[in-house]
Tab-separated table of C-alpha atoms and ligand atoms in Angstrom:
chain	number	residue	atom	x	y	z
A	1	MET	CA	0.013	0.010	-0.021
A	2	ILE	CA	1.311	3.465	-0.736
A	3	GLY	CA	0.958	6.397	1.609
A	4	PRO	CA	-0.104	9.892	0.514
A	5	GLN	CA	3.520	11.078	-0.082
A	6	ASP	CA	4.270	8.029	-2.141
A	7	ALA	CA	1.064	8.479	-4.122
A	8	ALA	CA	2.053	12.055	-4.886
A	9	ALA	CA	5.541	10.921	-5.954
A	10	ASP	CA	3.992	8.161	-8.053
A	11	ARG	CA	2.009	10.751	-9.957
A	12	ILE	CA	5.129	12.644	-10.905
A	13	ALA	CA	7.256	9.647	-11.845
A	14	PRO	CA	7.692	9.390	-15.671
A	15	PRO	CA	4.831	7.359	-17.208
A	16	ASP	CA	5.274	3.971	-18.950
A	17	PRO	CA	6.816	3.890	-22.470
A	18	HIS	CA	4.289	5.181	-24.976
A	19	VAL	CA	3.433	5.288	-28.636
A	20	VAL	CA	1.666	8.624	-29.202
A	21	VAL	CA	-0.566	8.576	-32.293
A	22	LEU	CA	-1.152	12.183	-33.224
A	23	PHE	CA	-4.196	12.764	-35.417
A	24	GLY	CA	-4.173	16.152	-37.073
A	25	ALA	CA	-0.363	16.168	-36.713
A	26	SER	CA	0.198	18.805	-39.415
A	27	GLY	CA	-2.504	21.106	-38.037
A	28	ASP	CA	-2.270	24.387	-36.162
A	29	LEU	CA	-2.584	22.958	-32.637
A	30	ALA	CA	-0.001	20.207	-33.269
A	31	ARG	CA	2.452	22.775	-34.587
A	32	ARG	CA	1.910	25.425	-31.889
A	33	LYS	CA	1.530	23.250	-28.861
A	34	LEU	CA	1.589	19.452	-29.180
A	35	LEU	CA	4.863	18.829	-30.991
A	36	PRO	CA	6.785	21.522	-29.032
A	37	GLY	CA	5.161	20.128	-25.850
A	38	LEU	CA	6.218	16.554	-26.521
A	39	PHE	CA	9.733	17.799	-27.365
A	40	HIS	CA	9.885	19.636	-24.065
A	41	LEU	CA	8.525	16.673	-22.050
A	42	ASP	CA	11.180	14.491	-23.702
A	43	ARG	CA	14.131	16.765	-23.007
A	44	ALA	CA	12.999	17.572	-19.501
A	45	GLY	CA	12.970	13.824	-18.677
A	46	HIS	CA	9.158	13.612	-18.213
A	47	LEU	CA	8.753	10.808	-20.716
A	48	SER	CA	10.269	7.394	-20.633
A	49	ASP	CA	10.775	5.803	-24.023
A	50	CYS	CA	8.315	7.226	-26.504
A	51	ARG	CA	7.478	7.222	-30.258
A	52	VAL	CA	5.247	9.713	-32.047
A	53	VAL	CA	3.318	8.543	-35.066
A	54	GLY	CA	1.955	11.590	-36.861
A	55	THR	CA	-1.023	11.284	-39.195
A	56	SER	CA	-3.503	13.408	-41.113
A	57	LEU	CA	-5.030	13.258	-44.576
A	58	GLU	CA	-1.895	14.786	-46.046
A	59	ALA	CA	0.694	12.608	-47.692
A	60	MET	CA	4.146	13.169	-46.179
A	61	SER	CA	7.334	11.171	-45.683
A	62	ASP	CA	8.933	10.661	-42.249
A	63	ALA	CA	11.596	13.148	-43.252
A	64	GLU	CA	9.051	15.742	-44.226
A	65	PHE	CA	7.198	15.294	-40.899
A	66	ARG	CA	10.482	15.702	-39.047
A	67	ILE	CA	11.141	18.998	-40.852
A	68	LEU	CA	7.605	20.218	-40.063
A	69	ALA	CA	8.075	19.254	-36.416
A	70	ARG	CA	11.429	20.895	-36.208
A	71	GLU	CA	10.158	24.142	-37.635
A	72	ALA	CA	7.246	24.009	-35.195
A	73	CYS	CA	9.578	23.422	-32.206
A	74	GLU	CA	11.954	26.212	-33.324
A	75	GLN	CA	9.097	28.635	-33.811
A	76	PHE	CA	6.808	27.777	-30.944
A	77	GLY	CA	8.987	25.847	-28.459
A	78	ARG	CA	10.199	27.192	-25.161
A	79	GLY	CA	13.793	27.831	-24.213
A	80	ARG	CA	16.934	27.403	-26.279
A	81	PHE	CA	16.716	24.941	-29.193
A	82	ASP	CA	19.405	22.319	-28.655
A	83	GLU	CA	20.613	20.283	-31.683
A	84	GLU	CA	21.619	17.252	-29.608
A	85	GLU	CA	18.225	17.093	-27.868
A	86	TRP	CA	16.490	17.544	-31.208
A	87	ASP	CA	18.466	14.730	-32.853
A	88	ARG	CA	17.344	12.386	-30.111
A	89	PHE	CA	13.735	13.506	-30.328
A	90	GLU	CA	13.392	13.460	-34.095
A	91	ARG	CA	14.375	9.807	-34.217
A	92	ARG	CA	11.158	9.180	-32.316
A	93	LEU	CA	8.930	10.669	-35.057
A	94	SER	CA	7.341	8.911	-37.991
A	95	TRP	CA	4.429	9.630	-40.344
A	96	VAL	CA	1.574	7.631	-41.807
A	97	ASP	CA	-0.744	8.986	-44.442
A	98	GLY	CA	-4.326	8.860	-43.000
A	99	SER	CA	-5.892	8.268	-46.416
A	100	LEU	CA	-4.180	4.824	-46.563
A	101	GLY	CA	-6.747	3.551	-44.028
A	102	PRO	CA	-6.735	1.705	-40.695
A	103	MET	CA	-4.341	-1.101	-41.617
A	104	ALA	CA	-1.560	1.291	-42.630
A	105	LEU	CA	-2.021	2.991	-39.262
A	106	ALA	CA	-1.931	-0.338	-37.421
A	107	ASP	CA	1.340	-1.244	-39.219
A	108	ALA	CA	2.924	2.098	-38.359
A	109	VAL	CA	1.991	1.713	-34.662
A	110	SER	CA	3.354	-1.845	-34.501
A	111	GLU	CA	6.595	-0.719	-36.101
A	112	ALA	CA	6.930	1.967	-33.413
A	113	GLU	CA	6.078	-0.558	-30.738
A	114	ALA	CA	8.670	-2.965	-31.971
A	115	GLU	CA	11.232	-0.273	-31.131
A	116	ILE	CA	10.139	0.333	-27.572
A	117	GLY	CA	8.672	-2.982	-26.498
A	118	GLU	CA	5.251	-4.452	-27.062
A	119	ARG	CA	4.079	-3.803	-23.565
A	120	SER	CA	4.180	-0.074	-24.138
A	121	ARG	CA	0.973	1.965	-23.960
A	122	ARG	CA	-0.820	3.929	-26.660
A	123	LEU	CA	-1.956	7.503	-26.420
A	124	HIS	CA	-4.237	8.502	-29.314
A	125	TYR	CA	-4.416	12.294	-29.468
A	126	LEU	CA	-7.310	13.510	-31.569
A	127	SER	CA	-6.349	17.038	-32.547
A	128	VAL	CA	-9.229	17.205	-35.006
A	129	PRO	CA	-12.409	19.247	-35.323
A	130	PRO	CA	-15.656	17.868	-33.747
A	131	ALA	CA	-16.997	16.655	-37.118
A	132	ALA	CA	-13.973	14.409	-37.692
A	133	ALA	CA	-13.735	12.904	-34.166
A	134	ALA	CA	-16.190	10.029	-34.799
A	135	GLN	CA	-14.389	8.950	-37.933
A	136	VAL	CA	-11.068	8.759	-36.097
A	137	ILE	CA	-12.601	6.676	-33.322
A	138	ARG	CA	-13.921	4.269	-35.969
A	139	THR	CA	-10.478	4.120	-37.594
A	140	LEU	CA	-8.931	3.215	-34.198
A	141	ALA	CA	-11.533	0.409	-33.760
A	142	ASP	CA	-10.939	-0.879	-37.309
A	143	ALA	CA	-7.149	-0.794	-36.834
A	144	GLY	CA	-7.478	-2.816	-33.621
A	145	LEU	CA	-5.715	-0.053	-31.639
A	146	THR	CA	-7.993	0.094	-28.613
A	147	GLU	CA	-6.091	-2.137	-26.234
A	148	ARG	CA	-3.509	-0.672	-23.842
A	149	SER	CA	-4.829	2.672	-25.202
A	150	ARG	CA	-6.033	5.994	-23.869
A	151	VAL	CA	-7.615	8.571	-26.145
A	152	VAL	CA	-7.326	12.303	-25.738
A	153	MET	CA	-10.170	14.248	-27.329
A	154	GLU	CA	-9.914	17.934	-28.104
A	155	LYS	CA	-12.595	20.465	-27.465
A	156	PRO	CA	-15.192	21.423	-28.510
A	157	PHE	CA	-16.618	17.991	-27.804
A	158	GLY	CA	-19.584	18.003	-30.155
A	159	THR	CA	-21.312	21.194	-31.224
A	160	ASP	CA	-24.466	20.993	-29.097
A	161	LEU	CA	-26.178	18.674	-26.687
A	162	ALA	CA	-27.460	16.211	-29.306
A	163	SER	CA	-24.109	15.878	-31.090
A	164	ALA	CA	-22.177	15.556	-27.808
A	165	ARG	CA	-24.540	12.765	-26.714
A	166	GLU	CA	-24.172	11.028	-30.037
A	167	LEU	CA	-20.366	11.339	-29.948
A	168	ASN	CA	-20.218	10.083	-26.334
A	169	ALA	CA	-22.354	7.051	-27.221
A	170	MET	CA	-20.170	6.363	-30.208
A	171	VAL	CA	-16.958	6.680	-28.253
A	172	HIS	CA	-18.370	4.334	-25.564
A	173	GLU	CA	-18.940	1.668	-28.192
A	174	VAL	CA	-15.176	1.539	-28.707
A	175	PHE	CA	-13.568	2.776	-25.468
A	176	GLU	CA	-14.369	2.471	-21.786
A	177	GLU	CA	-14.959	5.860	-20.128
A	178	ASP	CA	-11.782	5.492	-18.111
A	179	GLN	CA	-9.782	5.339	-21.383
A	180	VAL	CA	-11.190	8.710	-22.508
A	181	PHE	CA	-9.524	12.041	-21.688
A	182	ARG	CA	-11.595	15.037	-22.843
A	183	ILE	CA	-9.048	17.789	-22.672
A	184	ASP	CA	-9.493	21.445	-21.893
A	185	HIS	CA	-6.087	22.991	-21.810
A	186	PHE	CA	-7.135	25.920	-19.586
A	187	LEU	CA	-7.358	23.473	-16.702
A	188	GLY	CA	-3.700	22.510	-17.196
A	189	LYS	CA	-2.474	26.092	-16.749
A	190	GLU	CA	-0.452	26.580	-13.532
A	191	ALA	CA	-2.537	29.636	-12.842
A	192	ALA	CA	-5.853	27.776	-13.054
A	193	LEU	CA	-4.554	25.152	-10.618
A	194	ASN	CA	-3.405	27.975	-8.402
A	195	ILE	CA	-7.093	28.985	-7.931
A	196	LEU	CA	-7.589	25.627	-6.204
A	197	ALA	CA	-4.429	26.021	-4.143
A	198	LEU	CA	-5.262	29.554	-3.101
A	199	ARG	CA	-8.871	28.711	-2.208
A	200	PHE	CA	-8.367	25.431	-0.438
A	201	ALA	CA	-4.770	25.435	0.969
A	202	ASN	CA	-5.369	28.660	2.945
A	203	GLY	CA	-7.690	29.709	5.712
A	204	LEU	CA	-7.900	33.314	4.493
A	205	PHE	CA	-10.077	33.180	1.374
A	206	GLU	CA	-12.603	30.387	1.667
A	207	PRO	CA	-14.663	32.075	4.477
A	208	ILE	CA	-15.262	35.103	2.185
A	209	TRP	CA	-15.868	33.096	-0.986
A	210	SER	CA	-19.626	33.503	-1.310
A	211	ARG	CA	-22.494	35.830	-2.089
A	212	ASN	CA	-22.150	37.335	1.415
A	213	PHE	CA	-18.883	39.006	0.424
A	214	ILE	CA	-18.502	38.762	-3.344
A	215	ASP	CA	-20.397	41.147	-5.519
A	216	HIS	CA	-19.635	39.713	-8.983
A	217	VAL	CA	-17.045	37.797	-10.906
A	218	GLN	CA	-15.513	38.468	-14.288
A	219	ILE	CA	-13.711	35.917	-16.494
A	220	ASP	CA	-12.193	37.907	-19.334
A	221	VAL	CA	-10.079	36.469	-22.151
A	222	PRO	CA	-9.685	39.046	-24.962
A	223	GLU	CA	-7.281	38.050	-27.767
A	224	THR	CA	-5.506	40.239	-30.301
A	225	LEU	CA	-5.199	37.251	-32.596
A	226	THR	CA	-7.694	36.910	-35.455
A	227	VAL	CA	-8.793	33.556	-36.847
A	228	GLU	CA	-5.434	33.379	-38.690
A	229	GLY	CA	-5.322	30.328	-40.866
A	230	ARG	CA	-8.173	28.567	-38.956
A	231	GLY	CA	-11.047	30.174	-40.885
A	232	SER	CA	-12.981	27.042	-41.779
A	233	PHE	CA	-12.735	25.500	-38.289
A	234	TYR	CA	-13.565	28.778	-36.627
A	235	ASP	CA	-16.461	29.665	-38.873
A	236	ALA	CA	-18.167	26.395	-38.007
A	237	THR	CA	-17.437	26.931	-34.321
A	238	GLY	CA	-17.496	30.576	-33.189
A	239	ALA	CA	-16.333	32.151	-29.945
A	240	PHE	CA	-19.115	30.711	-27.814
A	241	ARG	CA	-18.250	27.075	-28.598
A	242	ASP	CA	-14.518	27.616	-29.045
A	243	MET	CA	-13.941	29.427	-25.763
A	244	VAL	CA	-17.011	29.763	-23.537
A	245	VAL	CA	-18.663	26.313	-23.394
A	246	THR	CA	-15.141	24.994	-23.044
A	247	HIS	CA	-12.426	26.989	-21.342
A	248	LEU	CA	-14.374	29.796	-19.683
A	249	PHE	CA	-17.008	27.424	-18.156
A	250	GLN	CA	-14.274	25.154	-16.859
A	251	VAL	CA	-12.432	28.018	-15.157
A	252	LEU	CA	-15.750	29.211	-13.772
A	253	ALA	CA	-16.208	25.828	-12.150
A	254	PHE	CA	-12.818	26.105	-10.403
A	255	VAL	CA	-13.826	29.469	-9.036
A	256	ALA	CA	-17.357	28.389	-7.990
A	257	MET	CA	-17.011	24.815	-6.849
A	258	GLU	CA	-17.380	23.600	-3.259
A	259	PRO	CA	-14.263	22.162	-1.591
A	260	PRO	CA	-13.798	18.610	-2.876
A	261	VAL	CA	-13.275	15.894	-0.256
A	262	GLU	CA	-9.863	15.157	-1.819
A	263	LEU	CA	-7.800	16.312	-4.738
A	264	ALA	CA	-8.682	13.223	-6.751
A	265	PRO	CA	-10.485	12.885	-10.055
A	266	LYS	CA	-13.841	11.686	-8.728
A	267	ALA	CA	-14.069	14.202	-5.933
A	268	ILE	CA	-13.181	17.139	-8.166
A	269	THR	CA	-15.471	15.990	-10.950
A	270	VAL	CA	-18.427	15.688	-8.521
A	271	GLU	CA	-17.971	19.282	-7.393
A	272	LYS	CA	-17.413	20.702	-10.820
A	273	GLU	CA	-20.469	18.961	-12.133
A	274	LYS	CA	-22.549	20.299	-9.253
A	275	VAL	CA	-21.619	23.768	-10.441
A	276	PHE	CA	-22.602	22.895	-14.016
A	277	ARG	CA	-25.960	21.551	-12.827
A	278	SER	CA	-26.599	24.719	-10.844
A	279	MET	CA	-25.945	26.977	-13.779
A	280	LYS	CA	-29.043	28.432	-15.322
A	281	GLY	CA	-29.535	28.229	-19.085
A	282	ILE	CA	-27.789	31.112	-20.880
A	283	ARG	CA	-30.541	33.547	-21.875
A	284	PRO	CA	-30.042	35.252	-25.261
A	285	ARG	CA	-30.857	38.612	-23.619
A	286	ASP	CA	-27.827	38.139	-21.393
A	287	VAL	CA	-25.535	37.837	-24.382
A	288	VAL	CA	-23.754	40.318	-26.691
A	289	ARG	CA	-22.348	38.719	-29.853
A	290	GLY	CA	-19.913	40.478	-32.180
A	291	GLN	CA	-17.942	39.954	-35.340
A	292	TYR	CA	-14.794	41.828	-36.260
A	293	GLU	CA	-14.786	43.996	-39.339
A	294	GLY	CA	-13.180	42.149	-42.257
A	295	TYR	CA	-13.978	38.672	-40.869
A	296	HIS	CA	-15.716	37.703	-44.135
A	297	ASP	CA	-12.417	38.236	-46.007
A	298	GLU	CA	-10.655	35.521	-43.975
A	299	PRO	CA	-9.864	32.396	-45.986
A	300	GLY	CA	-12.266	29.562	-45.150
A	301	VAL	CA	-15.073	31.849	-43.885
A	302	GLU	CA	-18.470	31.478	-45.613
A	303	PRO	CA	-19.703	34.612	-47.414
A	304	GLY	CA	-22.295	36.324	-45.212
A	305	SER	CA	-21.416	34.188	-42.221
A	306	GLY	CA	-23.119	35.186	-38.941
A	307	THR	CA	-20.517	33.444	-36.714
A	308	GLU	CA	-19.438	35.415	-33.701
A	309	THR	CA	-15.798	36.280	-33.068
A	310	PHE	CA	-16.692	38.065	-29.861
A	311	ILE	CA	-19.047	37.245	-26.987
A	312	ALA	CA	-19.880	38.741	-23.649
A	313	LEU	CA	-22.437	37.145	-21.392
A	314	GLU	CA	-23.812	36.904	-17.922
A	315	CYS	CA	-24.097	33.541	-16.206
A	316	ARG	CA	-26.063	32.769	-13.104
A	317	ILE	CA	-25.363	29.974	-10.656
A	318	ASP	CA	-28.438	29.121	-8.709
A	319	ASN	CA	-27.051	27.560	-5.508
A	320	TRP	CA	-26.643	28.504	-1.873
A	321	ARG	CA	-23.167	29.959	-2.302
A	322	TRP	CA	-23.671	32.023	-5.456
A	323	SER	CA	-27.335	32.924	-5.812
A	324	GLY	CA	-27.533	36.576	-6.961
A	325	VAL	CA	-23.850	36.867	-7.894
A	326	PRO	CA	-23.450	37.488	-11.612
A	327	PHE	CA	-20.533	35.885	-13.457
A	328	TYR	CA	-19.612	37.977	-16.496
A	329	LEU	CA	-17.651	36.194	-19.233
A	330	ARG	CA	-16.049	37.902	-22.236
A	331	THR	CA	-13.783	36.712	-25.005
A	332	GLY	CA	-13.104	37.582	-28.600
A	333	LYS	CA	-10.680	37.800	-31.490
A	334	GLY	CA	-9.072	40.857	-33.081
A	335	LEU	CA	-9.414	42.908	-29.851
A	336	ALA	CA	-7.274	45.657	-28.461
A	337	GLU	CA	-5.254	43.524	-25.968
A	338	GLY	CA	-4.618	39.920	-25.152
A	339	ALA	CA	-5.189	38.922	-21.531
A	340	ARG	CA	-6.680	36.088	-19.454
A	341	ILE	CA	-7.950	37.381	-16.153
A	342	ILE	CA	-10.358	36.268	-13.485
A	343	SER	CA	-11.502	39.102	-11.295
A	344	ILE	CA	-13.371	38.727	-8.051
A	345	ALA	CA	-15.071	41.973	-7.007
A	346	PHE	CA	-15.847	42.206	-3.317
A	347	ARG	CA	-18.864	44.009	-1.887
A	348	GLU	CA	-18.197	47.620	-1.069
A	349	PRO	CA	-18.203	48.756	2.603
A	350	PRO	CA	-20.310	51.674	3.837
A	351	LYS	CA	-18.242	54.807	3.169
A	352	SER	CA	-20.084	57.225	5.397
A	353	MET	CA	-17.268	57.693	7.895
A	354	PHE	CA	-14.830	58.983	5.260
A	355	PRO	CA	-14.850	62.726	4.533
A	356	GLU	CA	-16.102	63.931	1.168
A	357	GLY	CA	-13.327	63.795	-1.433
A	358	SER	CA	-11.214	61.221	0.445
A	359	GLY	CA	-11.175	58.946	-2.627
A	360	VAL	CA	-12.753	55.931	-0.991
A	361	GLY	CA	-14.643	53.773	-3.510
A	362	LEU	CA	-13.550	56.037	-6.354
A	363	LYS	CA	-11.686	53.278	-8.193
A	364	GLY	CA	-14.276	50.567	-7.829
A	365	PRO	CA	-14.458	47.748	-5.326
A	366	ASP	CA	-11.587	45.728	-3.877
A	367	HIS	CA	-10.602	42.947	-6.240
A	368	LEU	CA	-8.759	39.658	-6.144
A	369	THR	CA	-7.377	39.187	-9.672
A	370	PHE	CA	-5.913	36.015	-11.130
A	371	ASP	CA	-3.882	36.305	-14.327
A	372	LEU	CA	-4.046	32.960	-16.130
A	373	ASP	CA	-0.920	33.846	-18.075
A	374	GLU	CA	2.244	31.837	-17.629
A	375	SER	CA	3.470	34.153	-14.882
A	376	SER	CA	0.367	33.132	-12.908
A	377	ARG	CA	0.075	36.570	-11.301
A	378	ILE	CA	-2.319	37.324	-8.454
A	379	SER	CA	-3.223	40.677	-7.181
A	380	LEU	CA	-5.272	41.782	-4.200
A	381	SER	CA	-6.299	45.382	-4.504
A	382	TYR	CA	-7.547	47.503	-1.617
A	383	TYR	CA	-7.814	51.081	-0.446
A	384	GLY	CA	-4.912	52.313	1.706
A	385	LYS	CA	-4.002	55.643	3.163
A	386	ARG	CA	-2.136	58.037	1.003
A	387	PRO	CA	0.904	59.302	3.023
A	388	GLY	CA	0.665	62.834	4.336
A	389	PRO	CA	-1.865	64.928	6.227
A	390	GLY	CA	-5.605	64.218	6.395
A	391	MET	CA	-7.248	60.947	5.415
A	392	LEU	CA	-6.969	60.542	1.679
A	393	VAL	CA	-7.025	57.018	0.281
A	394	ASP	CA	-5.629	55.438	-2.882
A	395	LYS	CA	-6.146	52.081	-4.568
A	396	LEU	CA	-3.119	49.916	-3.707
A	397	SER	CA	-2.338	46.300	-4.381
A	398	MET	CA	-0.381	43.307	-3.161
A	399	GLN	CA	0.934	41.262	-6.092
A	400	PHE	CA	2.523	37.941	-6.646
A	401	SER	CA	4.120	36.518	-9.821
A	402	LEU	CA	5.378	33.004	-10.410
A	403	ASN	CA	8.547	34.649	-11.818
A	404	GLU	CA	9.490	35.535	-8.277
A	405	ILE	CA	9.920	31.969	-7.011
A	406	GLU	CA	12.847	29.652	-7.426
A	407	THR	CA	10.901	26.700	-8.738
A	408	GLN	CA	9.408	28.638	-11.701
A	409	GLY	CA	11.682	26.746	-14.099
A	410	ASP	CA	9.734	23.554	-13.327
A	411	THR	CA	6.592	24.970	-14.882
A	412	LEU	CA	4.963	22.804	-17.482
A	413	GLU	CA	2.967	24.415	-20.230
A	414	ALA	CA	-0.739	23.425	-20.048
A	415	TYR	CA	-0.643	20.870	-22.815
A	416	GLU	CA	2.553	19.348	-21.512
A	417	ARG	CA	1.065	18.813	-18.100
A	418	LEU	CA	-2.133	17.330	-19.483
A	419	ILE	CA	-0.428	15.003	-21.959
A	420	ARG	CA	1.690	13.755	-19.101
A	421	ASP	CA	-1.353	13.324	-16.815
A	422	ALA	CA	-3.148	11.414	-19.560
A	423	MET	CA	-0.138	9.110	-20.034
A	424	GLY	CA	-0.170	8.414	-16.327
A	425	GLY	CA	-3.943	7.720	-16.428
A	426	ASP	CA	-4.713	10.701	-14.174
A	427	HIS	CA	-8.230	12.045	-14.957
A	428	THR	CA	-8.240	14.878	-12.429
A	429	LEU	CA	-8.065	17.698	-14.964
A	430	PHE	CA	-10.202	16.107	-17.690
A	431	ASN	CA	-13.910	16.216	-18.380
A	432	THR	CA	-16.450	13.487	-18.206
A	433	ALA	CA	-19.247	12.628	-20.658
A	434	GLU	CA	-21.884	13.876	-18.167
A	435	GLY	CA	-19.997	17.134	-17.427
A	436	ILE	CA	-19.781	18.018	-21.137
A	437	GLU	CA	-23.451	17.203	-21.755
A	438	GLU	CA	-24.466	19.342	-18.783
A	439	LEU	CA	-22.588	22.305	-20.297
A	440	TRP	CA	-24.235	21.907	-23.669
A	441	ASN	CA	-27.535	21.857	-21.862
A	442	THR	CA	-26.715	25.170	-20.175
A	443	ALA	CA	-25.685	26.566	-23.542
A	444	ALA	CA	-28.838	25.436	-25.382
A	445	PRO	CA	-31.102	28.496	-25.028
A	446	MET	CA	-28.405	30.722	-26.504
A	447	LEU	CA	-27.526	28.268	-29.294
A	448	GLU	CA	-31.196	28.016	-30.251
A	449	ASP	CA	-31.813	31.728	-30.437
A	450	PRO	CA	-28.525	33.626	-30.727
A	451	PRO	CA	-28.730	37.426	-30.937
A	452	GLU	CA	-27.376	39.031	-34.114
A	453	ALA	CA	-23.599	39.527	-34.190
A	454	ILE	CA	-22.725	43.224	-34.096
A	455	VAL	CA	-19.766	44.311	-36.200
A	456	TYR	CA	-16.877	45.873	-34.235
A	457	PRO	CA	-13.634	47.449	-35.485
A	458	ARG	CA	-10.481	45.337	-35.204
A	459	GLY	CA	-8.246	46.472	-32.400
A	460	SER	CA	-11.258	47.748	-30.310
A	461	TRP	CA	-12.678	46.063	-27.168
A	462	GLY	CA	-15.748	44.724	-29.035
A	463	PRO	CA	-19.307	46.070	-29.514
A	464	VAL	CA	-20.092	48.882	-27.101
A	465	GLU	CA	-23.313	47.081	-26.110
A	466	MET	CA	-21.161	44.930	-23.799
A	467	HIS	CA	-21.109	47.889	-21.382
A	468	ASP	CA	-24.881	47.734	-20.940
A	469	LEU	CA	-24.672	44.073	-20.232
A	470	ILE	CA	-22.451	44.608	-17.151
A	471	ALA	CA	-23.865	47.945	-15.947
A	472	PRO	CA	-23.789	49.293	-13.222
A	473	HIS	CA	-20.476	47.417	-12.961
A	474	ARG	CA	-17.602	47.972	-15.352
A	475	TRP	CA	-15.262	45.630	-17.190
A	476	ARG	CA	-11.928	45.515	-15.396
A	477	LEU	CA	-10.014	45.482	-18.655
A	478	PRO	CA	-8.286	47.577	-19.858
A	479	PHE	CA	-6.704	47.911	-16.437
A	480	GLN	CA	-6.348	51.447	-15.124
A	481	ARG	CA	-2.988	50.432	-13.693
A	482	ARG	CA	-0.416	47.977	-15.102
A	483	TRP	CA	0.767	44.898	-13.298
A	484	ARG	CA	4.059	45.567	-11.517
A	485	GLY	CA	7.293	44.567	-13.176
B	1	LIG	C1	-8.008	27.447	-28.015
B	1	LIG	C2	-8.942	28.136	-28.972
B	1	LIG	O1	-8.639	26.341	-27.465
B	1	LIG	O2	-7.617	28.377	-27.032
B	1	LIG	C3	-8.273	29.381	-29.585
B	1	LIG	O3	-9.353	27.251	-30.023
B	1	LIG	C4	-7.723	30.247	-28.540
B	1	LIG	O4	-9.180	30.076	-30.441
B	1	LIG	C5	-6.912	29.467	-27.551
B	1	LIG	O5	-6.952	31.281	-29.125
B	1	LIG	C6	-6.471	30.349	-26.336
B	1	LIG	O6	-5.632	29.576	-25.501
B	1	LIG	P1	-4.415	30.278	-24.736
B	1	LIG	O7	-3.832	29.193	-23.860
B	1	LIG	O8	-3.454	30.825	-25.790
B	1	LIG	O9	-5.009	31.399	-23.991
């Protein structure tokens, strides 16, 4: 029997040898995140022996795939690119043309397995759009590649409740639920996990974490990026499915959930799913949709498309802890700044004792702010006395950044962490079939009757109507003050 310390150590020991079958291996996500992530895991000693079989409908030789992977790792990888480390990693890569069918795939996998031992495990990573996921699952079944296997499925999982149910049923014909890892990379971010640490490893915050003390919450993820090369995926998906029903709702669950009985997959899943069940359906009148000017000129976008590239909405969680506390969510492409913040606004105190003009309350309520960026910054803002005579107050803040601590070099990028967790069979940060279906259920009223998308200029903050949505509150971004150094 292993004790808690051993169990924790067990989770961070390198996983068994693996063949990773990467579907969509020449796509945008594979190039930006998955290939550089696997390279980093390998060189940082987080993988034991490993082979990567890349596949997509493109025809490519092993050598061409290695060049594509090298360029991706040079362009998007972290840290210095080391030739020796690369030489070792590139020998692990091979390619199989997806159009050659299941048997060619099975052969490529057994060749890779022959190199690392037949007892190795398989990780099938489906970096493909929702419409292609079912076909890949069928291919895996036909190729006889379900044993010793785990399958990682990218979001969005389905496009609505009916399609998610259908996909879940189909996946369950081929894989057991414990073989399935529905990924949402926001949950692998250090900063997202820090929400759990901050809430549950301290005595300070949890007692004030409720409607008694919190006025409202904002989860705000504007992006400067446009749809850049992902036009056809994006046009069929839109900001609501791409970001809200996935990442933003997952982060919301970390903020809103009750303390789980342990930091283990089942316990966390139970609490997250209770949040999802308590969420009221998203009402179209609580939503502002937008589309950036010039979106129709993007390659892959349908002429006259009404897909939203911006969305702001109000969510309500109808439970004892959160009743009456609005959660405002916002995200979009082609906006003025890129940021990923969660902002908890505390209720304001009575200000009657402060003299007129003292400045109390002038800069909004006190906030606890999480920055989901790699630096995992946290800020607690409050009113403090301005030095000098009288009683004038200013908004001050206490700030923390991951860059300040010695262990920051150990940080894993979100995909790296999640790939590693999936290889180790750890479901803690992945989504279940029921959880996903619950979210599509919450999304249904908005999907059935979406308000018109309002055109906004690129480089702006989105349609001005978003201010009415949040009134009398205000969006925190753009910040009045910058983060410190
Ligand atoms: C992806 C979305 O899942 O998340 C993208 O498909 C988005 O549209 C991206 O840009 C944002 O992730 P991150 O980690 O860069 O904030």
